[in-house]
Short mmCIF file of C-alpha atoms in Angstrom, two decimals:
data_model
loop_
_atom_site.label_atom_id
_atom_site.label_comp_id
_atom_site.label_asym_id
_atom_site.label_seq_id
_atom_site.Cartn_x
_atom_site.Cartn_y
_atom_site.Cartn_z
CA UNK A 1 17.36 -71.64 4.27
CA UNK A 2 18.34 -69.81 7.55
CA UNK A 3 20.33 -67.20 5.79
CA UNK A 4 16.79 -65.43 4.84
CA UNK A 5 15.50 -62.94 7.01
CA UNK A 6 11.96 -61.70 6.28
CA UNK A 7 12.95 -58.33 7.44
CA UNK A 8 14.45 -57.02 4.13
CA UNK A 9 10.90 -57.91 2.40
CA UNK A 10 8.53 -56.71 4.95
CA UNK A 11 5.16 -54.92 3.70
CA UNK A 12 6.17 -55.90 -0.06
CA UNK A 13 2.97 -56.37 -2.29
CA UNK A 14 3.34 -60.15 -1.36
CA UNK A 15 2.63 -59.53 2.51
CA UNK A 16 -0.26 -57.27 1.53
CA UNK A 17 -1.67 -59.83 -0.78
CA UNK A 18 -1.00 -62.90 2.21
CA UNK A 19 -1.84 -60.77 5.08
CA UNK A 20 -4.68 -59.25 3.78
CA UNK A 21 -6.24 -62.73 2.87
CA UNK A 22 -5.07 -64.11 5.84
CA UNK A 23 -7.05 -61.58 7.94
CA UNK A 24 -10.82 -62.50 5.69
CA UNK A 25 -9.62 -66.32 6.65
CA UNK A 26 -9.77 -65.46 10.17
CA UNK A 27 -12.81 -62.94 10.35
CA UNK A 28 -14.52 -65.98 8.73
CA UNK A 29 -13.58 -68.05 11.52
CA UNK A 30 -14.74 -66.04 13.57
CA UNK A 31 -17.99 -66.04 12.98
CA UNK A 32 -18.81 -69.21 14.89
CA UNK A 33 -18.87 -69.59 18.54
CA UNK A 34 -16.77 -72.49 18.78
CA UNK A 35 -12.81 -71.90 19.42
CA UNK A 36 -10.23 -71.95 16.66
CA UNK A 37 -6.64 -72.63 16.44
CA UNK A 38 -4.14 -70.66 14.00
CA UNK A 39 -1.22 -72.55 13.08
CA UNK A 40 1.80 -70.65 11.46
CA UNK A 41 4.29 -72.83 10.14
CA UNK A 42 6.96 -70.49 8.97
CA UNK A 43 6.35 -67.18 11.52
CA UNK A 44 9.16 -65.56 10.98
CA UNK A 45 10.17 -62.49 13.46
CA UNK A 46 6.16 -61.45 14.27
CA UNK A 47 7.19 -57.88 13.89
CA UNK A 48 8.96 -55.73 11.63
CA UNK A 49 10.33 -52.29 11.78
CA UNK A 50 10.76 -50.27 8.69
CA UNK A 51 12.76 -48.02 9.52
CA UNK A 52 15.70 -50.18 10.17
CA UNK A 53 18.31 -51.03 7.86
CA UNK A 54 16.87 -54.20 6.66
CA UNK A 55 14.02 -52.56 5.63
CA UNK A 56 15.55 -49.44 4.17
CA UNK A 57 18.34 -51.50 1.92
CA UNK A 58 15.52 -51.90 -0.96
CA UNK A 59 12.27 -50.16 0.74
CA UNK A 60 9.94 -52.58 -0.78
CA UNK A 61 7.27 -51.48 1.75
CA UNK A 62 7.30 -48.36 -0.59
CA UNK A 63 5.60 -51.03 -3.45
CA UNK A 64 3.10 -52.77 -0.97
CA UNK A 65 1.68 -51.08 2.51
CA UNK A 66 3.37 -47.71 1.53
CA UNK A 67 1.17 -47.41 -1.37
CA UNK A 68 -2.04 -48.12 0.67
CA UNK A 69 -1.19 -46.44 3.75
CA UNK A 70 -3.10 -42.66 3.06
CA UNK A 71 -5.92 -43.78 0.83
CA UNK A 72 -9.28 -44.91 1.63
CA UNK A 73 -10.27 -48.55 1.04
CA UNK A 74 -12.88 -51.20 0.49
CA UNK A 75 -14.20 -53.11 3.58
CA UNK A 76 -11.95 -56.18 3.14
CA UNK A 77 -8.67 -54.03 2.71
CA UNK A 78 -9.39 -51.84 5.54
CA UNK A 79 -9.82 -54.53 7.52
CA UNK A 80 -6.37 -55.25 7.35
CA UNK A 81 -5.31 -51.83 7.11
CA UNK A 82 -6.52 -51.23 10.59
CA UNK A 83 -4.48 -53.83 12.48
CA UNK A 84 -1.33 -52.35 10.95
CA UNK A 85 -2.63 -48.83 11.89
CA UNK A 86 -3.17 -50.25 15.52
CA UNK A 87 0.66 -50.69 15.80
CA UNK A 88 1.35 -47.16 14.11
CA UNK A 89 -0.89 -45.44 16.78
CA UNK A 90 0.59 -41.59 15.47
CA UNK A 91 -0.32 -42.06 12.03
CA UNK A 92 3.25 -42.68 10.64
CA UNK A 93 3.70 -45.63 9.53
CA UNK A 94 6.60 -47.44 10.81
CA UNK A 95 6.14 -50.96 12.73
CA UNK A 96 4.40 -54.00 10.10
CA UNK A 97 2.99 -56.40 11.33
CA UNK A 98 4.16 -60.37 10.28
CA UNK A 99 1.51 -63.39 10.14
CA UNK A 100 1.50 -63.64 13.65
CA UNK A 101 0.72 -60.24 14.93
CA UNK A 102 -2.16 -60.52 12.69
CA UNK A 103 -3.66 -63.62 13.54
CA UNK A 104 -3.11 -63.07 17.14
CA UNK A 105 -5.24 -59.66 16.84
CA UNK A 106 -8.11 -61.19 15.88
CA UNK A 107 -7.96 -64.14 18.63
CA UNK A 108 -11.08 -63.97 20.85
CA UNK A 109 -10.01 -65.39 24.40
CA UNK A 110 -11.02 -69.43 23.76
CA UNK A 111 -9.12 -69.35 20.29
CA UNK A 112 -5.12 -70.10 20.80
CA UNK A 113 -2.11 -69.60 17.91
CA UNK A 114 0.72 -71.99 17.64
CA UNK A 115 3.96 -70.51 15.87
CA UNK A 116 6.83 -72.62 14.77
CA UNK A 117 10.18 -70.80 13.27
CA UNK A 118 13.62 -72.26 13.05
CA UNK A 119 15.93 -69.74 12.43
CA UNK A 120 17.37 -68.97 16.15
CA UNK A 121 17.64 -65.01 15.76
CA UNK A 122 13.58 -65.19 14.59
CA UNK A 123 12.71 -67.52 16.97
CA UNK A 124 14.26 -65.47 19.85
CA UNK A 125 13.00 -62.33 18.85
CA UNK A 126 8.88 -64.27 18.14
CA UNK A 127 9.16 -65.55 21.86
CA UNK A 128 9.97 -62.65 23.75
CA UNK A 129 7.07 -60.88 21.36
CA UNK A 130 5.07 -63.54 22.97
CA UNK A 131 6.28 -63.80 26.61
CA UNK A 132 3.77 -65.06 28.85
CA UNK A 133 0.69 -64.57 26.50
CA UNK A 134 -1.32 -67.90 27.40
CA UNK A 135 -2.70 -68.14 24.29
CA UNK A 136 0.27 -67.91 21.90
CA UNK A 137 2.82 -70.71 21.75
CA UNK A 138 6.50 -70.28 20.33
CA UNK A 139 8.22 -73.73 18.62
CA UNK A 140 11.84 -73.61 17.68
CA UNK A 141 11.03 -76.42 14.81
CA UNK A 142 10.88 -76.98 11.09
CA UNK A 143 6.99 -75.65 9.80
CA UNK A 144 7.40 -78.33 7.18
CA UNK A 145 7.85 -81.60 9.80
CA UNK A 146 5.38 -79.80 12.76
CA UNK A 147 2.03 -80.76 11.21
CA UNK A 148 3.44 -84.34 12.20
CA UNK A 149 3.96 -83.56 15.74
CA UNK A 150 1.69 -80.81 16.61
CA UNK A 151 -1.34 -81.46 14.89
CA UNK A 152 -4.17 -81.78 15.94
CA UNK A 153 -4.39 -78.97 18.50
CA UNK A 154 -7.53 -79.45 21.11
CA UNK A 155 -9.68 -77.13 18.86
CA UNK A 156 -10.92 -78.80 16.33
CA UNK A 157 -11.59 -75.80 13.87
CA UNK A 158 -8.62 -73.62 13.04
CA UNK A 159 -6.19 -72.00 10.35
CA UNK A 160 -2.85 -73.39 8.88
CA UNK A 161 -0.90 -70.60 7.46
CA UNK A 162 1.84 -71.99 5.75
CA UNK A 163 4.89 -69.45 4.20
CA UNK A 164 7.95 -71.09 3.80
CA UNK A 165 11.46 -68.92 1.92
CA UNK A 166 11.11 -70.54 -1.25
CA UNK A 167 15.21 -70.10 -1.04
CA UNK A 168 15.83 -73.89 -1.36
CA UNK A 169 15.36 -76.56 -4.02
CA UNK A 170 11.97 -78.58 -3.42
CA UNK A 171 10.21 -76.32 -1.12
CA UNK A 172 7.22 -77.03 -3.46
CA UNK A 173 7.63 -80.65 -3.36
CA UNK A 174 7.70 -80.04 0.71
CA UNK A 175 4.81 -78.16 1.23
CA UNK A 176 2.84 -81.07 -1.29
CA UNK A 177 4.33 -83.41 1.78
CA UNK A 178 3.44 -81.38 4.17
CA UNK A 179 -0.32 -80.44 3.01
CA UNK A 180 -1.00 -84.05 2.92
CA UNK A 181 0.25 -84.89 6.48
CA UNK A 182 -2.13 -81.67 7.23
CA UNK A 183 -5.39 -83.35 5.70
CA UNK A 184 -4.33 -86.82 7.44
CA UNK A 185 -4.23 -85.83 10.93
CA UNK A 186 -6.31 -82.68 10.64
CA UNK A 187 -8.78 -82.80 7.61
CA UNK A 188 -10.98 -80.29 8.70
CA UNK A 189 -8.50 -77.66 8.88
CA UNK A 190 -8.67 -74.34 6.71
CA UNK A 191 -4.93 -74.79 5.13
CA UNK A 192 -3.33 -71.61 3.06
CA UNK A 193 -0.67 -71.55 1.05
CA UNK A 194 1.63 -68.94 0.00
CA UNK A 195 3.54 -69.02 -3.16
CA UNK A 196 5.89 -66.45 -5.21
CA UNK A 197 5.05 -66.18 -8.89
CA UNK A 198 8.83 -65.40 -10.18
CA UNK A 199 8.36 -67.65 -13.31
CA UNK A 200 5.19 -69.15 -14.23
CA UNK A 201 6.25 -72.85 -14.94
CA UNK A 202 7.24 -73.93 -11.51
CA UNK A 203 4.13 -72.94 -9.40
CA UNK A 204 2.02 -74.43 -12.31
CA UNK A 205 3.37 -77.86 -11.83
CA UNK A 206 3.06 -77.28 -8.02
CA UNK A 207 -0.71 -76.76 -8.94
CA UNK A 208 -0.93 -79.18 -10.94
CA UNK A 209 0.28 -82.05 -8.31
CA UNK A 210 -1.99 -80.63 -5.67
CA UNK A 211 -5.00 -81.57 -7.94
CA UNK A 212 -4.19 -84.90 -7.73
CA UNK A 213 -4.08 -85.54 -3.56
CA UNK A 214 -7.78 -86.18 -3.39
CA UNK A 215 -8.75 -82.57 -1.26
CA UNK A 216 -12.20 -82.28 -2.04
CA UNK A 217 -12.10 -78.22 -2.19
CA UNK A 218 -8.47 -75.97 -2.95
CA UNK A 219 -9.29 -72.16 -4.12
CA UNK A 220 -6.58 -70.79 -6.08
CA UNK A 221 -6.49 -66.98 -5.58
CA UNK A 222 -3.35 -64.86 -7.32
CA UNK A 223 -2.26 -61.28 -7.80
CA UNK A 224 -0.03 -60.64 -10.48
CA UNK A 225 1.74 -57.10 -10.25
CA UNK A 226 3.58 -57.12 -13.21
CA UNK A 227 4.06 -59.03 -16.19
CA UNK A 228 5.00 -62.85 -15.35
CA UNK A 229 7.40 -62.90 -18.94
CA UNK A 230 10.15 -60.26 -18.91
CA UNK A 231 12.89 -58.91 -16.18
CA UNK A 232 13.72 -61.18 -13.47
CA UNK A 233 12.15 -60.48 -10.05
CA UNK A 234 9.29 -61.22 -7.97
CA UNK A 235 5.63 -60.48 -10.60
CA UNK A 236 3.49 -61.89 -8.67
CA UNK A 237 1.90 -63.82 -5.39
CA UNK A 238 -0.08 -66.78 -4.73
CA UNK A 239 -2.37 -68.47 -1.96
CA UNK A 240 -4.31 -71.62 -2.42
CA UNK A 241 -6.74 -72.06 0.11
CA UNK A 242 -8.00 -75.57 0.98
CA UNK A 243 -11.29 -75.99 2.80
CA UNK A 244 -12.08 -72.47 2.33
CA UNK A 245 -14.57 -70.77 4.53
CA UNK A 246 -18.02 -70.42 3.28
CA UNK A 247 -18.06 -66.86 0.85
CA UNK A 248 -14.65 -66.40 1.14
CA UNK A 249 -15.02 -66.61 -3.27
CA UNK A 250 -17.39 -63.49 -3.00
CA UNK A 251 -15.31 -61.75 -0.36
CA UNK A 252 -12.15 -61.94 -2.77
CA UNK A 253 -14.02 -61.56 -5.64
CA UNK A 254 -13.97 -57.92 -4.63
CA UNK A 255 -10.72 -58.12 -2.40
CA UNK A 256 -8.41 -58.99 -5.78
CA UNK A 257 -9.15 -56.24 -8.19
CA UNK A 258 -8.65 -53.26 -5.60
CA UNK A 259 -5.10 -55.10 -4.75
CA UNK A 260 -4.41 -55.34 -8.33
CA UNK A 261 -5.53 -51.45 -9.02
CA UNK A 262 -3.43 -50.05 -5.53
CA UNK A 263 -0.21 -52.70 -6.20
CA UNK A 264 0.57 -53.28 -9.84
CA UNK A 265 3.65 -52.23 -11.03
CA UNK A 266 3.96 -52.28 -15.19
CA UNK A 267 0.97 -52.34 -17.34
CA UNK A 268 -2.23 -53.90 -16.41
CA UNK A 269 -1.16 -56.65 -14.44
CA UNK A 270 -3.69 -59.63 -13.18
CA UNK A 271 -5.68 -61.80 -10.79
CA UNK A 272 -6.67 -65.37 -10.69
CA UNK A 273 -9.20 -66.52 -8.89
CA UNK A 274 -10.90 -70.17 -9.46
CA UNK A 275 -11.72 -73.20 -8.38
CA UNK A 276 -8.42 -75.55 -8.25
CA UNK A 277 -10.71 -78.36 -7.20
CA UNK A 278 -14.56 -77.39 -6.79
CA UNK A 279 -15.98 -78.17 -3.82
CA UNK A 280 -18.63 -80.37 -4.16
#
């Protein structure tokens, strides 16, 4: 698990589909008075540049933020688009923003962001990102064993963001472990998911198990880029949202398609978007 290194993946059509979701879950937050807490559980670096040689080695930027970075956009996509255009302040685009970049732009000053990574070069390079900003804090811990320790945070309403490698056996069976701690010591949490589509048979049993935890209300939300049944590779990406925000169903009802149209790869490619459990 610590050999991977987000860097060489940065701004693929997977972060656009995450980030730009993750952005609508915390706009909807937003929209109360009352402070919120964001909790990242895999955070990764913060920041990414793409013109280094990680990023260069297979360019997948070119296949996700490269491909919306000149063209105009609906309101939920340029949302996101213009908190990765706030880092690339001369119009080229260069500097992507991880998880917590995002999430920390859209902070107001009572709302705080908790970010846990274990591999040491990520987790030194997230803390001095975050030096001395009182409303960030930096773990050096496992995401999947912090909801046990950390959780609750003081503010009651808040975000779990949860993004593990997927380079090791079981990470599904993990974040099934995990989720559950979540809803036991922080049930009224917002909680999403992110999952690669590679094959379609092991994030359909993943599904499948999460149906049967008891959540009262999981949204399953997909964009699939290119065919899930052929050449090997990453076809598609996944968050299921539990607890989602009021709307956020219309919101990506129109969020989905324009993804799909801007990001797919080989023929017509696909969304999901239902009701894993319906809230009641």
């Amino acid at each position: 698990m610590l050999g991977y290194r987000h860097a060489f993946h940065a701004g693929n059509f997977a972060d656009v589909h995450k980030h730009a979701l993750l952005v609508q879950l915390c706009l909807a937050l937003r929209l109360k008075d009352k402070p919120f807490c964001v909790f990242d559980t895999h955070a990764g670096a913060g920041l990414y540049d793409l013109a280094s040689e990680s990023a260069l080695k297979n360019r997948e930027f070119d296949g996700g933020i490269g491909r919306l970075w000149d063209a105009p956009a609906g309101p939920e996509l340029e949302a996101y688009l213009e908190l990765v255009r706030a880092l690339n302040p001369d119009g080229r685009l260069r500097w992507y923003p991880g998880s917590p970049h995002l999430a920390r732009a859209l902070l107001r000053p009572g709302d705080r962001l908790i970010l846990c990574e274990r591999h040491p070069a990520d987790h030194l390079v997230l803390r001095a990102e975050f030096a001395g900003d009182p409303q960030v804090a930096v773990h050096f811990r496992d995401g999947y064993e912090a909801p046990a320790g950390l959780m609750p945070p003081p503010q009651r309403r808040g975000l779990v963001l949860m993004d593990p490698s997927f380079e090791m056996p079981g990470e599904f069976a993990r974040l099934s472990a995990a989720l559950t701690t979540i809803q036991r010591r922080w049930a009224g949490a917002v909680v999403a998911i992110w999952y690669p589509i590679i094959e379609r048979e092991p994030s359909r049993g993943f599904l499948d198990r999460l149906k049967g935890l008891g959540i009262p209300a999981i949204l399953c939300a997909e964009l699939g880029v290119s065919p899930y049944r052929g050449s090997l590779g990453l076809h598609g990406s996944g968050m299921l949202i539990v607890n989602p925000p009021w709307g956020l169903m219309a919101t990506l009802e129109r969020l989905l398609p324009e993804l799909l149209e801007r990001l797919r790869l080989a023929g017509p490619g696909e969304t999901r978007l239902e009701w894993l459990v319906k809230a009641p």
